[in-house]
mmCIF file of C-alpha atoms in Angstrom:
data_model
loop_
_atom_site.group_PDB
_atom_site.id
_atom_site.type_symbol
_atom_site.label_atom_id
_atom_site.label_comp_id
_atom_site.label_asym_id
_atom_site.label_seq_id
_atom_site.Cartn_x
_atom_site.Cartn_y
_atom_site.Cartn_z
ATOM 1 C CA MET A 7 203.126 93.550 335.182
ATOM 2 C CA ALA A 8 206.439 95.374 335.894
ATOM 3 C CA VAL A 9 209.700 94.003 334.778
ATOM 4 C CA LYS A 10 212.548 93.807 337.363
ATOM 5 C CA LYS A 11 215.582 95.248 336.509
ATOM 6 C CA LYS A 12 218.757 93.285 337.341
ATOM 7 C CA PRO A 13 220.945 94.803 339.739
ATOM 8 C CA GLN A 14 223.821 96.831 338.387
ATOM 9 C CA GLY A 15 225.501 97.898 341.609
ATOM 10 C CA GLY A 16 228.105 95.166 341.497
ATOM 11 C CA PHE A 17 229.461 95.715 337.807
ATOM 12 C CA ALA A 18 229.472 99.481 338.492
ATOM 13 C CA ARG A 19 231.439 98.974 341.863
ATOM 14 C CA LEU A 20 233.847 96.737 339.643
ATOM 15 C CA LEU A 21 234.420 99.237 336.878
ATOM 16 C CA GLY A 22 234.836 101.836 339.516
ATOM 17 C CA ARG A 23 237.412 99.869 341.388
ATOM 18 C CA LEU A 24 239.261 99.161 338.131
ATOM 19 C CA MET A 25 239.066 102.828 337.005
ATOM 20 C CA LEU A 26 240.876 103.732 340.529
ATOM 21 C CA LEU A 27 243.327 101.249 339.968
ATOM 22 C CA LEU A 28 244.362 102.361 336.724
ATOM 23 C CA ILE A 29 244.679 105.917 337.811
ATOM 24 C CA GLY A 30 246.468 104.592 340.894
ATOM 25 C CA LEU A 31 248.859 102.720 338.455
ATOM 26 C CA ALA A 32 249.121 105.774 336.202
ATOM 27 C CA CYS A 33 250.091 107.761 339.251
ATOM 28 C CA ALA A 34 252.553 105.315 340.543
ATOM 29 C CA ILE A 35 254.086 105.086 337.062
ATOM 30 C CA GLY A 36 254.332 108.749 336.873
ATOM 31 C CA VAL A 37 255.943 109.226 340.121
ATOM 32 C CA TRP A 38 258.464 106.496 339.070
ATOM 33 C CA ILE A 39 259.375 108.220 335.782
ATOM 34 C CA TYR A 40 259.545 111.546 337.368
ATOM 35 C CA GLN A 41 261.869 110.099 340.341
ATOM 36 C CA TYR A 42 264.083 108.363 337.523
ATOM 37 C CA ALA A 43 264.162 111.668 335.339
ATOM 38 C CA SER A 44 265.170 113.736 338.349
ATOM 39 C CA THR A 45 267.817 111.450 340.049
ATOM 40 C CA PRO A 46 271.341 112.124 339.073
ATOM 41 C CA LEU A 47 272.798 109.494 336.899
ATOM 42 C CA VAL A 48 276.000 107.583 338.133
ATOM 43 C CA TYR A 49 279.043 107.993 335.834
ATOM 44 C CA LYS A 50 282.471 109.146 335.909
ATOM 45 C CA THR A 51 283.213 112.883 335.331
ATOM 46 C CA PRO A 52 284.290 114.389 333.164
ATOM 47 C CA GLN A 53 282.803 111.963 330.687
ATOM 48 C CA ASP A 54 283.281 112.109 327.034
ATOM 49 C CA PHE A 55 281.123 109.987 324.897
ATOM 50 C CA VAL A 56 280.048 109.953 321.063
ATOM 51 C CA ILE A 57 276.442 109.383 319.600
ATOM 52 C CA GLU A 58 276.002 108.246 316.263
ATOM 53 C CA SER A 59 273.120 108.522 314.049
ATOM 54 C CA GLY A 60 270.098 106.221 314.656
ATOM 55 C CA GLY A 61 267.056 105.733 316.705
ATOM 56 C CA VAL A 62 266.401 106.159 320.189
ATOM 57 C CA LYS A 63 267.072 102.638 320.956
ATOM 58 C CA LYS A 64 270.435 102.775 319.221
ATOM 59 C CA VAL A 65 271.149 105.792 321.120
ATOM 60 C CA ALA A 66 270.358 104.184 324.560
ATOM 61 C CA ASP A 67 272.531 101.144 323.704
ATOM 62 C CA GLN A 68 275.319 103.348 322.850
ATOM 63 C CA LEU A 69 275.020 105.515 326.227
ATOM 64 C CA VAL A 70 274.815 102.121 328.308
ATOM 65 C CA ARG A 71 278.185 101.012 326.384
ATOM 66 C CA GLN A 72 279.798 104.189 327.313
ATOM 67 C CA GLY A 73 278.870 104.188 330.825
ATOM 68 C CA VAL A 74 276.428 106.911 330.919
ATOM 69 C CA ILE A 75 273.102 105.221 331.551
ATOM 70 C CA ASP A 76 272.448 101.922 333.270
ATOM 71 C CA GLN A 77 268.728 101.628 332.620
ATOM 72 C CA PRO A 78 267.851 101.826 329.063
ATOM 73 C CA ILE A 79 264.402 100.744 329.198
ATOM 74 C CA LEU A 80 263.583 103.780 331.682
ATOM 75 C CA PHE A 81 265.589 106.043 329.273
ATOM 76 C CA LEU A 82 263.597 104.986 326.295
ATOM 77 C CA LEU A 83 260.303 105.250 328.083
ATOM 78 C CA LEU A 84 261.328 108.871 329.211
ATOM 79 C CA ALA A 85 262.204 109.875 325.746
ATOM 80 C CA ARG A 86 259.037 108.412 324.200
ATOM 81 C CA ILE A 87 256.734 110.045 326.872
ATOM 82 C CA SER A 88 258.352 113.499 326.489
ATOM 83 C CA GLY A 89 258.624 113.630 322.502
ATOM 84 C CA LYS A 90 262.389 113.876 322.582
ATOM 85 C CA ASP A 91 262.904 110.530 321.005
ATOM 86 C CA LYS A 92 262.903 111.832 317.547
ATOM 87 C CA GLN A 93 264.973 115.034 318.303
ATOM 88 C CA LEU A 94 268.008 113.275 319.629
ATOM 89 C CA LYS A 95 271.226 114.642 317.743
ATOM 90 C CA ALA A 96 274.574 112.655 316.659
ATOM 91 C CA GLY A 97 277.795 114.177 317.933
ATOM 92 C CA SER A 98 280.430 114.198 320.443
ATOM 93 C CA TYR A 99 279.387 115.267 323.930
ATOM 94 C CA ASN A 100 281.268 115.956 327.285
ATOM 95 C CA LEU A 101 279.845 115.681 330.807
ATOM 96 C CA SER A 102 281.496 117.915 333.029
ATOM 97 C CA THR A 103 279.034 117.586 335.812
ATOM 98 C CA VAL A 104 276.510 114.805 336.837
ATOM 99 C CA LEU A 105 273.202 115.186 334.951
ATOM 100 C CA SER A 106 269.860 113.706 335.539
ATOM 101 C CA PRO A 107 268.415 111.502 332.728
ATOM 102 C CA TRP A 108 265.936 114.414 331.849
ATOM 103 C CA GLN A 109 269.055 116.988 331.618
ATOM 104 C CA LEU A 110 270.706 114.644 329.612
ATOM 105 C CA LEU A 111 267.635 114.169 327.129
ATOM 106 C CA GLU A 112 267.922 118.187 326.944
ATOM 107 C CA LYS A 113 271.233 118.054 326.134
ATOM 108 C CA LEU A 114 271.055 115.384 323.331
ATOM 109 C CA SER A 115 268.212 116.953 321.903
ATOM 110 C CA ASN A 116 269.552 120.348 321.977
ATOM 111 C CA GLY A 117 272.625 119.031 320.313
ATOM 112 C CA ASP A 118 274.986 120.476 322.890
ATOM 113 C CA THR A 119 278.110 118.820 321.286
ATOM 114 C CA THR A 120 281.909 119.476 321.876
ATOM 115 C CA THR A 121 283.800 120.779 319.016
ATOM 116 C CA LEU A 122 287.132 120.143 317.646
ATOM 117 C CA THR A 123 289.303 122.812 316.017
ATOM 118 C CA PHE A 124 291.224 121.509 313.002
ATOM 119 C CA THR A 125 293.403 123.715 310.921
ATOM 120 C CA LEU A 126 294.662 122.846 307.137
ATOM 121 C CA ILE A 127 297.695 125.058 306.478
ATOM 122 C CA GLU A 128 298.485 126.953 303.497
ATOM 123 C CA GLY A 129 301.385 125.472 301.681
ATOM 124 C CA ALA A 130 301.267 122.404 303.291
ATOM 125 C CA ASN A 131 301.038 119.329 301.244
ATOM 126 C CA TRP A 132 298.674 116.070 301.079
ATOM 127 C CA ARG A 133 301.186 114.020 302.854
ATOM 128 C CA ASP A 134 301.110 116.549 305.511
ATOM 129 C CA LEU A 135 297.727 116.549 305.671
ATOM 130 C CA ARG A 136 297.006 112.919 305.813
ATOM 131 C CA LYS A 137 299.609 112.463 308.554
ATOM 132 C CA SER A 138 297.799 115.223 310.633
ATOM 133 C CA LEU A 139 294.402 113.431 310.004
ATOM 134 C CA ASN A 140 295.645 110.078 310.927
ATOM 135 C CA ASN A 141 297.421 111.306 314.208
ATOM 136 C CA ASN A 142 294.378 113.195 315.450
ATOM 137 C CA PRO A 143 292.911 110.863 318.392
ATOM 138 C CA HIS A 144 289.572 113.037 318.324
ATOM 139 C CA LEU A 145 288.588 112.079 314.763
ATOM 140 C CA ARG A 146 287.320 108.910 313.462
ATOM 141 C CA HIS A 147 289.519 107.651 310.719
ATOM 142 C CA ASP A 148 287.453 106.612 308.063
ATOM 143 C CA THR A 149 290.170 107.460 305.536
ATOM 144 C CA ALA A 150 293.028 105.519 307.074
ATOM 145 C CA LEU A 151 293.105 102.520 304.913
ATOM 146 C CA LEU A 152 291.868 103.995 301.665
ATOM 147 C CA SER A 153 294.129 104.653 298.816
ATOM 148 C CA ASP A 154 294.180 108.029 297.191
ATOM 149 C CA ALA A 155 292.132 106.672 294.606
ATOM 150 C CA GLU A 156 289.628 105.195 296.881
ATOM 151 C CA LEU A 157 289.479 108.192 298.942
ATOM 152 C CA LEU A 158 288.649 110.360 295.734
ATOM 153 C CA ALA A 159 285.929 107.935 295.013
ATOM 154 C CA GLU A 160 284.187 108.351 298.266
ATOM 155 C CA LEU A 161 284.296 112.110 297.972
ATOM 156 C CA GLY A 162 283.067 111.800 294.266
ATOM 157 C CA VAL A 163 285.799 113.651 292.824
ATOM 158 C CA SER A 164 287.214 112.982 289.490
ATOM 159 C CA ALA A 165 291.037 113.943 289.879
ATOM 160 C CA ILE A 166 294.610 112.110 289.486
ATOM 161 C CA SER A 167 295.401 113.230 293.052
ATOM 162 C CA PRO A 168 294.028 114.570 296.085
ATOM 163 C CA GLU A 169 296.710 117.208 296.149
ATOM 164 C CA GLY A 170 295.509 120.945 296.308
ATOM 165 C CA LEU A 171 291.763 119.783 296.372
ATOM 166 C CA PHE A 172 291.141 121.126 299.965
ATOM 167 C CA PHE A 173 290.913 124.731 301.275
ATOM 168 C CA PRO A 174 293.391 125.599 304.020
ATOM 169 C CA ASP A 175 291.169 127.204 306.982
ATOM 170 C CA THR A 176 290.354 126.359 310.466
ATOM 171 C CA TYR A 177 287.445 123.994 310.832
ATOM 172 C CA HIS A 178 285.214 123.216 313.870
ATOM 173 C CA VAL A 179 283.871 119.754 313.797
ATOM 174 C CA ASP A 180 282.390 117.351 316.515
ATOM 175 C CA LYS A 181 284.892 115.290 318.059
ATOM 176 C CA GLY A 182 284.666 111.786 317.138
ATOM 177 C CA SER A 183 283.450 112.651 313.774
ATOM 178 C CA SER A 184 284.666 111.627 310.464
ATOM 179 C CA ASP A 185 287.841 112.672 308.943
ATOM 180 C CA LEU A 186 286.224 112.063 305.407
ATOM 181 C CA LYS A 187 283.210 114.495 306.456
ATOM 182 C CA LEU A 188 286.093 117.121 307.132
ATOM 183 C CA LEU A 189 287.792 116.475 303.958
ATOM 184 C CA ALA A 190 284.483 116.860 302.171
ATOM 185 C CA ARG A 191 283.664 120.128 303.771
ATOM 186 C CA SER A 192 287.213 121.569 302.791
ATOM 187 C CA HIS A 193 287.031 120.273 299.387
ATOM 188 C CA GLN A 194 283.463 121.881 298.891
ATOM 189 C CA ARG A 195 285.080 125.203 300.110
ATOM 190 C CA MET A 196 287.961 124.818 297.585
ATOM 191 C CA GLN A 197 285.859 124.253 294.639
ATOM 192 C CA ALA A 198 283.663 127.270 295.795
ATOM 193 C CA LYS A 199 286.750 129.427 296.033
ATOM 194 C CA LEU A 200 288.282 128.210 292.853
ATOM 195 C CA ASP A 201 284.988 128.722 290.792
ATOM 196 C CA LYS A 202 284.729 132.113 292.092
ATOM 197 C CA ALA A 203 288.251 133.173 291.234
ATOM 198 C CA TRP A 204 288.015 131.359 287.758
ATOM 199 C CA ALA A 205 284.728 133.555 287.083
ATOM 200 C CA GLU A 206 286.631 136.613 288.083
ATOM 201 C CA ARG A 207 290.055 136.030 286.302
ATOM 202 C CA SER A 208 291.793 138.427 284.243
ATOM 203 C CA ALA A 209 291.243 138.366 280.337
ATOM 204 C CA ASN A 210 294.949 138.203 279.864
ATOM 205 C CA VAL A 211 295.198 134.593 281.621
ATOM 206 C CA GLN A 212 295.776 131.963 279.100
ATOM 207 C CA LEU A 213 295.270 129.145 281.638
ATOM 208 C CA LYS A 214 292.824 126.527 279.932
ATOM 209 C CA THR A 215 290.869 125.335 283.078
ATOM 210 C CA PRO A 216 290.396 125.867 286.694
ATOM 211 C CA TYR A 217 292.596 122.933 287.627
ATOM 212 C CA GLU A 218 295.469 124.441 285.529
ATOM 213 C CA ALA A 219 294.965 127.674 287.877
ATOM 214 C CA LEU A 220 294.945 125.613 290.918
ATOM 215 C CA ILE A 221 298.265 123.976 289.891
ATOM 216 C CA LEU A 222 299.820 127.544 288.991
ATOM 217 C CA ALA A 223 298.442 129.019 292.400
ATOM 218 C CA SER A 224 300.274 125.962 294.231
ATOM 219 C CA LEU A 225 303.439 127.237 292.755
ATOM 220 C CA VAL A 226 302.785 130.893 293.820
ATOM 221 C CA GLU A 227 301.926 129.859 297.170
ATOM 222 C CA LYS A 228 305.144 127.820 297.710
ATOM 223 C CA GLU A 229 307.512 130.491 296.233
ATOM 224 C CA THR A 230 306.735 133.375 298.569
ATOM 225 C CA GLY A 231 304.965 134.228 301.687
ATOM 226 C CA ARG A 232 304.864 137.905 300.949
ATOM 227 C CA ALA A 233 301.300 138.762 299.784
ATOM 228 C CA SER A 234 302.518 141.855 297.705
ATOM 229 C CA ASP A 235 305.001 139.572 295.771
ATOM 230 C CA ARG A 236 302.141 136.968 294.906
ATOM 231 C CA PRO A 237 300.966 138.914 291.840
ATOM 232 C CA LEU A 238 304.407 139.588 290.605
ATOM 233 C CA VAL A 239 305.576 135.922 290.807
ATOM 234 C CA ALA A 240 302.273 134.778 289.222
ATOM 235 C CA GLY A 241 303.201 137.428 286.358
ATOM 236 C CA VAL A 242 306.655 135.875 285.891
ATOM 237 C CA PHE A 243 305.290 132.209 285.655
ATOM 238 C CA VAL A 244 302.599 133.457 282.984
ATOM 239 C CA ASN A 245 304.979 135.128 281.037
ATOM 240 C CA ARG A 246 307.251 132.104 280.829
ATOM 241 C CA LEU A 247 304.329 129.894 279.932
ATOM 242 C CA ARG A 248 303.533 132.346 277.000
ATOM 243 C CA ILE A 249 306.901 132.098 275.585
ATOM 244 C CA GLY A 250 307.295 128.304 276.236
ATOM 245 C CA MET A 251 309.853 129.036 278.601
ATOM 246 C CA ARG A 252 310.514 126.300 281.431
ATOM 247 C CA LEU A 253 309.401 127.447 285.043
ATOM 248 C CA GLN A 254 312.580 126.493 286.817
ATOM 249 C CA THR A 255 310.539 126.485 290.093
ATOM 250 C CA ASP A 256 312.628 124.608 292.984
ATOM 251 C CA PRO A 257 309.552 123.996 295.005
ATOM 252 C CA ALA A 258 307.944 121.797 292.203
ATOM 253 C CA VAL A 259 311.223 119.815 292.023
ATOM 254 C CA ILE A 260 311.325 119.411 295.985
ATOM 255 C CA TYR A 261 307.786 118.064 295.524
ATOM 256 C CA GLY A 262 308.555 115.596 292.945
ATOM 257 C CA VAL A 263 311.695 114.438 294.834
ATOM 258 C CA GLY A 264 309.396 113.878 297.777
ATOM 259 C CA GLU A 265 310.371 112.390 301.349
ATOM 260 C CA SER A 266 313.606 111.115 299.836
ATOM 261 C CA LEU A 267 314.936 114.621 299.846
ATOM 262 C CA ASP A 268 318.014 114.667 302.137
ATOM 263 C CA GLY A 269 318.461 118.314 303.278
ATOM 264 C CA ARG A 270 318.648 121.193 300.740
ATOM 265 C CA LEU A 271 318.039 120.574 296.812
ATOM 266 C CA ARG A 272 321.112 119.588 294.962
ATOM 267 C CA LYS A 273 322.337 120.136 291.475
ATOM 268 C CA VAL A 274 321.523 116.210 290.942
ATOM 269 C CA ASP A 275 318.164 116.828 291.984
ATOM 270 C CA LEU A 276 317.741 119.386 289.458
ATOM 271 C CA LEU A 277 318.906 117.283 286.790
ATOM 272 C CA THR A 278 317.024 113.978 287.786
ATOM 273 C CA ASP A 279 313.811 114.092 285.707
ATOM 274 C CA THR A 280 310.331 113.568 287.443
ATOM 275 C CA PRO A 281 306.971 114.850 286.232
ATOM 276 C CA TYR A 282 307.209 117.748 288.812
ATOM 277 C CA ASN A 283 310.810 118.871 287.677
ATOM 278 C CA THR A 284 310.233 122.095 285.864
ATOM 279 C CA TYR A 285 313.936 122.200 284.952
ATOM 280 C CA THR A 286 313.583 119.380 282.772
ATOM 281 C CA ARG A 287 310.013 119.476 281.562
ATOM 282 C CA SER A 288 308.068 122.362 280.191
ATOM 283 C CA GLY A 289 304.583 123.598 281.217
ATOM 284 C CA LEU A 290 302.927 123.217 284.393
ATOM 285 C CA PRO A 291 303.324 120.202 286.702
ATOM 286 C CA PRO A 292 300.588 117.470 286.378
ATOM 287 C CA THR A 293 298.964 118.406 289.803
ATOM 288 C CA PRO A 294 299.167 121.018 292.646
ATOM 289 C CA ILE A 295 302.271 120.741 294.858
ATOM 290 C CA ALA A 296 300.378 122.098 297.956
ATOM 291 C CA MET A 297 297.137 123.610 299.582
ATOM 292 C CA VAL A 298 296.295 126.950 298.309
ATOM 293 C CA GLY A 299 295.010 130.011 299.977
ATOM 294 C CA ASP A 300 292.885 132.941 298.627
ATOM 295 C CA ALA A 301 295.782 135.145 298.083
ATOM 296 C CA ALA A 302 297.693 132.818 295.732
ATOM 297 C CA LEU A 303 294.690 131.558 293.869
ATOM 298 C CA LYS A 304 293.703 135.376 293.007
ATOM 299 C CA ALA A 305 297.364 136.033 292.103
ATOM 300 C CA ALA A 306 297.277 132.937 289.928
ATOM 301 C CA LEU A 307 294.219 134.383 287.978
ATOM 302 C CA ASN A 308 295.012 138.124 288.365
ATOM 303 C CA PRO A 309 298.690 138.183 287.755
ATOM 304 C CA ALA A 310 300.491 141.477 288.068
ATOM 305 C CA PRO A 311 301.485 143.222 284.438
ATOM 306 C CA THR A 312 305.035 142.595 284.260
ATOM 307 C CA THR A 313 307.819 141.898 281.696
ATOM 308 C CA ALA A 314 309.816 140.257 284.250
ATOM 309 C CA LEU A 315 311.014 136.697 283.566
ATOM 310 C CA TYR A 316 313.113 136.031 286.838
ATOM 311 C CA PHE A 317 312.797 136.377 290.496
ATOM 312 C CA VAL A 318 315.085 135.489 293.408
ATOM 313 C CA ALA A 319 314.422 135.478 296.935
ATOM 314 C CA LYS A 320 316.294 138.035 299.131
ATOM 315 C CA GLY A 321 316.000 136.038 302.393
ATOM 316 C CA ASP A 322 313.573 138.183 304.221
ATOM 317 C CA GLY A 323 310.310 137.000 302.537
ATOM 318 C CA SER A 324 310.590 139.195 299.566
ATOM 319 C CA SER A 325 312.039 138.623 296.078
ATOM 320 C CA VAL A 326 313.775 140.573 293.375
ATOM 321 C CA PHE A 327 312.397 140.754 290.060
ATOM 322 C CA SER A 328 314.380 140.903 287.028
ATOM 323 C CA ASN A 329 313.744 141.252 282.887
ATOM 324 C CA THR A 330 316.861 139.731 281.935
ATOM 325 C CA LEU A 331 319.167 136.888 282.812
ATOM 326 C CA ASP A 332 322.138 139.205 283.413
ATOM 327 C CA GLU A 333 320.061 141.384 286.024
ATOM 328 C CA HIS A 334 318.993 137.907 287.281
ATOM 329 C CA ASN A 335 322.442 136.514 287.729
ATOM 330 C CA SER A 336 323.578 139.733 289.352
ATOM 331 C CA ALA A 337 320.625 139.479 291.940
ATOM 332 C CA VAL A 338 321.526 135.789 292.567
ATOM 333 C CA ARG A 339 325.350 136.880 293.273
ATOM 334 C CA LYS A 340 324.088 139.477 295.638
ATOM 335 C CA TYR A 341 321.296 137.447 297.646
ATOM 336 C CA ILE A 342 322.381 133.845 297.247
ATOM 337 C CA LEU A 343 325.977 133.256 296.253
ATOM 338 C CA SER A 344 327.227 136.117 298.719
ATOM 339 C CA LYS A 345 325.835 134.216 301.761
#
């Protein structure tokens, strides 16, 4: 006897309807996402905002707080569906025109950030640099409340002072980035420059360490702005160090007096002992006195062969070099006392 099959038509029709419903729902969601992705966002222009490192949810929260988007769930969904949720880059961004959510995602995933130009000046000291960092409104001031010792610890640097440890140059960084990150880059460049110059130093240089070379280079940096004179200035200092003669360099004395210096250097300043008074103390100062450029660093480690022990500025950026004190006194009378 034939077995009767149970009718399957009802279940098949139900399954078909569910499939159609799911397809319709998927299409509706697709249209919804497409409309959101292509509809211009509403925010003020121009708009500057900063994205910090973190996952896509953190990025969406930051965008909401800064008034760039107002539907974080849709933004999250779009980012994840598109696969851009793992590609978003931290940095400072500028919106000069109104973008759609998709265009915004493209901008964030491409890392189309705005940059800040920050220049460290040759011959400037640490006080100048720190003031410049703290006064810059486009940097995040992570170092503002740190002591010098704490700052050096954050950088992983073993030194008694930050002075001279940063290479003077123009740096391009994201707006809103950390001043500590900028200092780290600058220190790494300074260290690389110093290591290279030390490796290429003259055989006649009697400096014991690269740090001593950095100190000497800072004196050269502050004593003359004329490139052709730097090796000669370094030669004079090296000659004095070799015979135990005091360096007697005014920029070091000025550095030791610090911000209390009132106008020009006076005789009492030259007689007042500080760790940086090269009239009262022999040898190099304990630290550099300024940021050092390439030319001064190379001059300190490759000084000109000279018998000069003295030099005096002529007033035009150049100097007169002398072998004897009588010659030097004559040059002082001509270029300093006669004015």
